[in-house]
Tab-separated table of N, CA and C in Angstrom:
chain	number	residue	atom	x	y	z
G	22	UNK	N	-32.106	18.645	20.785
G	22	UNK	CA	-31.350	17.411	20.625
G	22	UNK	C	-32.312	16.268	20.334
G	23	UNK	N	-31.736	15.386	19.375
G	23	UNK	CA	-32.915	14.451	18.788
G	23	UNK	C	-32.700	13.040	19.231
G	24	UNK	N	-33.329	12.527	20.559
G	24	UNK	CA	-32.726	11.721	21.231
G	24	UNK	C	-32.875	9.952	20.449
G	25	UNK	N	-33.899	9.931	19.294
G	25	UNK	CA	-34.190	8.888	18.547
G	25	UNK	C	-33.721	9.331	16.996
G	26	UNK	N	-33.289	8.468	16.492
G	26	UNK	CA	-33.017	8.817	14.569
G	26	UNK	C	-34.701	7.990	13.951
G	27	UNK	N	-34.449	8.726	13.251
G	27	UNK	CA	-35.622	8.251	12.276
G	27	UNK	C	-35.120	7.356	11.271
G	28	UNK	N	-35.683	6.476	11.171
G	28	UNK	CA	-36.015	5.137	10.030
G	28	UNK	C	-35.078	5.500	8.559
G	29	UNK	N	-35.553	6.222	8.225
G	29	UNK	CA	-34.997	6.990	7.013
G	29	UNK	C	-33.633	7.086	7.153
G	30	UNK	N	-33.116	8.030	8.264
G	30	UNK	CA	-32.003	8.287	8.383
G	30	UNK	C	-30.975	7.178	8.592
G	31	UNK	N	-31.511	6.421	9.297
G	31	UNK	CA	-30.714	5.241	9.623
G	31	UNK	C	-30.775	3.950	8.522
G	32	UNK	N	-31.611	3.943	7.639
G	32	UNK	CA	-31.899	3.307	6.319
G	32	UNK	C	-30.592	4.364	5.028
G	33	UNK	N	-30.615	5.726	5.381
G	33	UNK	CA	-29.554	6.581	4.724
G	33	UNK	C	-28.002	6.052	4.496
G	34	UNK	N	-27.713	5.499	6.210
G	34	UNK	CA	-26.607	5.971	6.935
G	34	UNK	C	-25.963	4.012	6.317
G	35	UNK	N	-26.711	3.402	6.198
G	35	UNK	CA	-27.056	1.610	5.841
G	35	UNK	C	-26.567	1.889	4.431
G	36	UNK	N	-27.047	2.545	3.386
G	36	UNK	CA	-27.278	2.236	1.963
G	36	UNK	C	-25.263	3.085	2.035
G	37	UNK	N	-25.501	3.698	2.441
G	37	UNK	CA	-23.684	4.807	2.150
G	37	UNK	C	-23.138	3.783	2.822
G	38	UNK	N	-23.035	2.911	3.869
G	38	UNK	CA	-22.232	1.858	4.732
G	38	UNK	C	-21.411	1.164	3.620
G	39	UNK	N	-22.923	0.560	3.328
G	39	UNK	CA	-23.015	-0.910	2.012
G	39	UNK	C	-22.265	-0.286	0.871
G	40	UNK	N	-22.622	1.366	0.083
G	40	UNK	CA	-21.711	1.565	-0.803
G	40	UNK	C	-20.540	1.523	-0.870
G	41	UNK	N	-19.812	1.943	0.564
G	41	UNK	CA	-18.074	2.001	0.525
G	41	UNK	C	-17.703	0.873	0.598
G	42	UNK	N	-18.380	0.023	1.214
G	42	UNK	CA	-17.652	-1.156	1.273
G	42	UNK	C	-17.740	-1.821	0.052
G	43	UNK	N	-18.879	-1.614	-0.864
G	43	UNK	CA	-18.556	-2.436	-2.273
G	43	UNK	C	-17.977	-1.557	-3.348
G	44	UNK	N	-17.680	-0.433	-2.899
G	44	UNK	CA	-16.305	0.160	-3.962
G	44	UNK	C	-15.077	0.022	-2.970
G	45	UNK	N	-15.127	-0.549	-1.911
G	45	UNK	CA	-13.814	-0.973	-1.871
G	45	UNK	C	-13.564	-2.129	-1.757
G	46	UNK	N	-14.215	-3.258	-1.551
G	46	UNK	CA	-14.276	-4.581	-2.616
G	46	UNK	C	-14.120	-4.716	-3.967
G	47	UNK	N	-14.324	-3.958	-4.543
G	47	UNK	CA	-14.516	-3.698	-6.474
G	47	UNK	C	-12.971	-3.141	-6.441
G	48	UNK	N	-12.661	-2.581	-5.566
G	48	UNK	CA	-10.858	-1.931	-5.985
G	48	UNK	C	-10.097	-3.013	-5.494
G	49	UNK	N	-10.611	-3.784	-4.523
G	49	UNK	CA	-9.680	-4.666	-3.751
G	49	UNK	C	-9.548	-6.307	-4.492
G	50	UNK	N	-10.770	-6.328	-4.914
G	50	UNK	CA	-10.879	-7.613	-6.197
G	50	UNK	C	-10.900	-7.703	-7.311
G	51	UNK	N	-11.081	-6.008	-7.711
G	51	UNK	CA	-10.862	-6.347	-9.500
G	51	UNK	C	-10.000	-5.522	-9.847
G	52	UNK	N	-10.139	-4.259	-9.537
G	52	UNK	CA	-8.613	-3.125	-9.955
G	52	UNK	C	-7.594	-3.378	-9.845
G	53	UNK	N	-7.167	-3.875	-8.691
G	53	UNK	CA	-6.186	-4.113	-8.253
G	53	UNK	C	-5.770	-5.446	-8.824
G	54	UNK	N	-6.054	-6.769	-8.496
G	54	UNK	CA	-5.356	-7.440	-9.829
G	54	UNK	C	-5.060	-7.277	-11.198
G	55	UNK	N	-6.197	-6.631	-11.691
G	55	UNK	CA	-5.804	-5.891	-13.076
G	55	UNK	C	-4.228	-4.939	-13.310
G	56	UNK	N	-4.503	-4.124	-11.910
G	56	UNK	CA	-2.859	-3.079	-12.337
G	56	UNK	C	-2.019	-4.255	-12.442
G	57	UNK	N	-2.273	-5.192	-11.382
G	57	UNK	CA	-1.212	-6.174	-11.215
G	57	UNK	C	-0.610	-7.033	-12.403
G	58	UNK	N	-1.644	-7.178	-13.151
G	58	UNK	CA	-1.405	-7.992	-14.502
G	58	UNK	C	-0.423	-7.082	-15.428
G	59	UNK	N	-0.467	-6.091	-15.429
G	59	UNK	CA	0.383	-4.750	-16.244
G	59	UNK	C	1.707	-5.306	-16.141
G	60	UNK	N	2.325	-4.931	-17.670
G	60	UNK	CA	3.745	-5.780	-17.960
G	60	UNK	C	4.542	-5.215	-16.560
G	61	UNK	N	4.353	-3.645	-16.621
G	61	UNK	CA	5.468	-2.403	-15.739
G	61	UNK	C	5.083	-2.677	-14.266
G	62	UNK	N	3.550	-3.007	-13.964
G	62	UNK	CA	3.484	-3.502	-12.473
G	62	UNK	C	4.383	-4.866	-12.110
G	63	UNK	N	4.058	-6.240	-13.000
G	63	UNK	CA	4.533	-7.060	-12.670
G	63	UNK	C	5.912	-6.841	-12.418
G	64	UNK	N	6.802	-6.337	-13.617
G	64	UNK	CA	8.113	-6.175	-13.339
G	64	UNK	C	8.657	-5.790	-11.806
G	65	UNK	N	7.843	-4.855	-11.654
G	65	UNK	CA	8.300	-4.279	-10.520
G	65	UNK	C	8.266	-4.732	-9.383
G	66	UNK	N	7.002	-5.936	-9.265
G	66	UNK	CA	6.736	-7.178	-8.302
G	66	UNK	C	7.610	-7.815	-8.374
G	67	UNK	N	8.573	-8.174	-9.712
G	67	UNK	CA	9.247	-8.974	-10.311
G	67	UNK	C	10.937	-8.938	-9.036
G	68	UNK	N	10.954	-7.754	-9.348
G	68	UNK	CA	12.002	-7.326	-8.978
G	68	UNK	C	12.467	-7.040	-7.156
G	69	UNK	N	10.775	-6.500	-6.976
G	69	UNK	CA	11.298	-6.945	-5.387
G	69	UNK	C	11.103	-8.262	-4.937
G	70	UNK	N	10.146	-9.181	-5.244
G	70	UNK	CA	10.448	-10.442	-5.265
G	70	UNK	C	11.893	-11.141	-5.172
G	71	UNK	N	12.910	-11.037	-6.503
G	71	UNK	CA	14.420	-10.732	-6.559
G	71	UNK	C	14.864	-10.464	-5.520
G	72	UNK	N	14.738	-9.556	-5.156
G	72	UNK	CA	15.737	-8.446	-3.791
G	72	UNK	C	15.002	-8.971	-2.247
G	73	UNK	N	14.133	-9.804	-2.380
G	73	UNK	CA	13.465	-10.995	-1.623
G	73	UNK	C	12.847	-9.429	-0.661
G	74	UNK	N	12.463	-8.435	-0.912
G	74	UNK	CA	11.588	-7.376	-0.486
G	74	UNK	C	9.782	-8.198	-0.358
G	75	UNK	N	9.693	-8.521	1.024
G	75	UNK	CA	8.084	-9.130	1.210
G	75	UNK	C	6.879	-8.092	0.891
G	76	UNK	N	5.692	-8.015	-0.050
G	76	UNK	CA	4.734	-7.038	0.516
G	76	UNK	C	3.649	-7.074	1.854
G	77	UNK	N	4.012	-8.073	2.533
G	77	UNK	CA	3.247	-8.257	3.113
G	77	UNK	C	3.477	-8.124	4.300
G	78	UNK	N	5.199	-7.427	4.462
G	78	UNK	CA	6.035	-7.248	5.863
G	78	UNK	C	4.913	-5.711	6.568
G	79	UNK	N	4.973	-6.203	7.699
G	79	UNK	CA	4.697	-4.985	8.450
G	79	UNK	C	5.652	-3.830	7.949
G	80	UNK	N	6.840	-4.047	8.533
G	80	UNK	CA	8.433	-3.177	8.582
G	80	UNK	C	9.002	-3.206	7.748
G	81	UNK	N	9.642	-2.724	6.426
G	81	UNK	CA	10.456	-3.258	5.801
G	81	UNK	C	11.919	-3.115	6.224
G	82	UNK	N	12.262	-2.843	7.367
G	82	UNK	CA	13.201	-2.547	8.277
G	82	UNK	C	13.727	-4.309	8.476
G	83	UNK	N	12.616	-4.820	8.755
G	83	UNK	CA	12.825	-6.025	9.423
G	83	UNK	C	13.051	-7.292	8.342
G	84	UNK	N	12.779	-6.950	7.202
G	84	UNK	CA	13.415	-7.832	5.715
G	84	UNK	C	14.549	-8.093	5.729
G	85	UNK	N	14.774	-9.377	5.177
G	85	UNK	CA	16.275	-10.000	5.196
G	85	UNK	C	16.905	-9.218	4.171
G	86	UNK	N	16.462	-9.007	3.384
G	86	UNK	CA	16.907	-7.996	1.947
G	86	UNK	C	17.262	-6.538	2.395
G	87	UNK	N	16.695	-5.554	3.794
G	87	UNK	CA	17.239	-4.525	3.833
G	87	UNK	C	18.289	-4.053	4.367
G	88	UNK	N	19.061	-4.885	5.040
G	88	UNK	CA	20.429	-4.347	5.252
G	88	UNK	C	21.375	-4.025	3.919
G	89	UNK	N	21.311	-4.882	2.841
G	89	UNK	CA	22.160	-4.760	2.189
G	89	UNK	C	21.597	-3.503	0.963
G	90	UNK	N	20.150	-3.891	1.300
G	90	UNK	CA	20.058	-2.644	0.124
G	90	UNK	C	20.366	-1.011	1.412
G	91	UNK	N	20.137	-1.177	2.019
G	91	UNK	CA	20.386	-0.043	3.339
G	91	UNK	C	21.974	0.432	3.137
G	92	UNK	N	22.634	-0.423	2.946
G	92	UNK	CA	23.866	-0.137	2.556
G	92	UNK	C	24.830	0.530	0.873
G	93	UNK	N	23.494	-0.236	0.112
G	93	UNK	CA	23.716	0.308	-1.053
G	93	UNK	C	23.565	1.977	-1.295
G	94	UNK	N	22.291	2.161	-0.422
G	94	UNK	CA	21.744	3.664	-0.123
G	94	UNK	C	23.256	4.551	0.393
G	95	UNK	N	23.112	3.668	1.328
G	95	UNK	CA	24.389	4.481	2.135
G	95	UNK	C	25.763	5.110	0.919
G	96	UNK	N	26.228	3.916	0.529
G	96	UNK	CA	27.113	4.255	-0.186
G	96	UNK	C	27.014	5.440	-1.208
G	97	UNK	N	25.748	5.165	-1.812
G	97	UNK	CA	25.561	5.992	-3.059
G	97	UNK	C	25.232	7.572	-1.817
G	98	UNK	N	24.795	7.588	-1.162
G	98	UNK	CA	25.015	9.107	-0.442
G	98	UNK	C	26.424	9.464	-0.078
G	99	UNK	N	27.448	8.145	0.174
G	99	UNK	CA	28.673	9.070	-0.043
G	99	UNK	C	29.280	9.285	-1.110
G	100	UNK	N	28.900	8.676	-2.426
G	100	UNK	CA	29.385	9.081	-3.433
G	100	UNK	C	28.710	10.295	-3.844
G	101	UNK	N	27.694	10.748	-3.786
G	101	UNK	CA	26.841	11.634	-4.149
G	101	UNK	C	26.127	12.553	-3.508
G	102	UNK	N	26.911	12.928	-2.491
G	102	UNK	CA	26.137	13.797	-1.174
G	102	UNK	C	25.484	15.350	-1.254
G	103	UNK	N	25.728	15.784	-2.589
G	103	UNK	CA	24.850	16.933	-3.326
G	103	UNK	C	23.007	16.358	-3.625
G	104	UNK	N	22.953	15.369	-3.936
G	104	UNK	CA	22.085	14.514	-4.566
G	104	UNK	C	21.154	14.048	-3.368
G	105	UNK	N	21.125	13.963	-2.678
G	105	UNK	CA	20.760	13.841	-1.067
G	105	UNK	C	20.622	14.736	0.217
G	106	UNK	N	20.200	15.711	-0.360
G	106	UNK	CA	20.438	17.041	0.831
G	106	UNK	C	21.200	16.945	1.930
């Protein structure tokens, strides 16, 4: 059992730290606004925006917008209860 790390290793364990975190800064600041700019992403922002769907809700249980879409669900499973296992 190697009760000290060596310099190296712990200089290793530093450089892989620093890498994930700046590829996931690089996805979190540039990829990701980019998809966002996309005609088919925006729309789709577009639209839950509309249906006042928050992204930033913990729950989407707890959105003013999901009862009624909760209900829309509902309905369309009794019209369509093959379609819905």
């Amino acid at each position: 059992m190697q009760l000290f790390r060596s310099h190296s290793d712990r200089w290793a364990k530093t450089v892989r730290l620093a890498g994930c975190l700046v590829l996931v800064a690089s996805i979190w600041l540039i990829a990701l606004p980019i998809v966002g700019r996309q005609s088919t992403v925006r729309s789709y922002i577009e639209r839950n925006e509309r249906w006042g769907i928050d992204p930033s809700a913990k729950f989407y249980t707890e959105l003013p917008a999901m009862p009624a879409l909760y209900d829309r669900v509902e309905q369309a499973k009794r019209r369509h209860e093959a379609a819905f296992w």
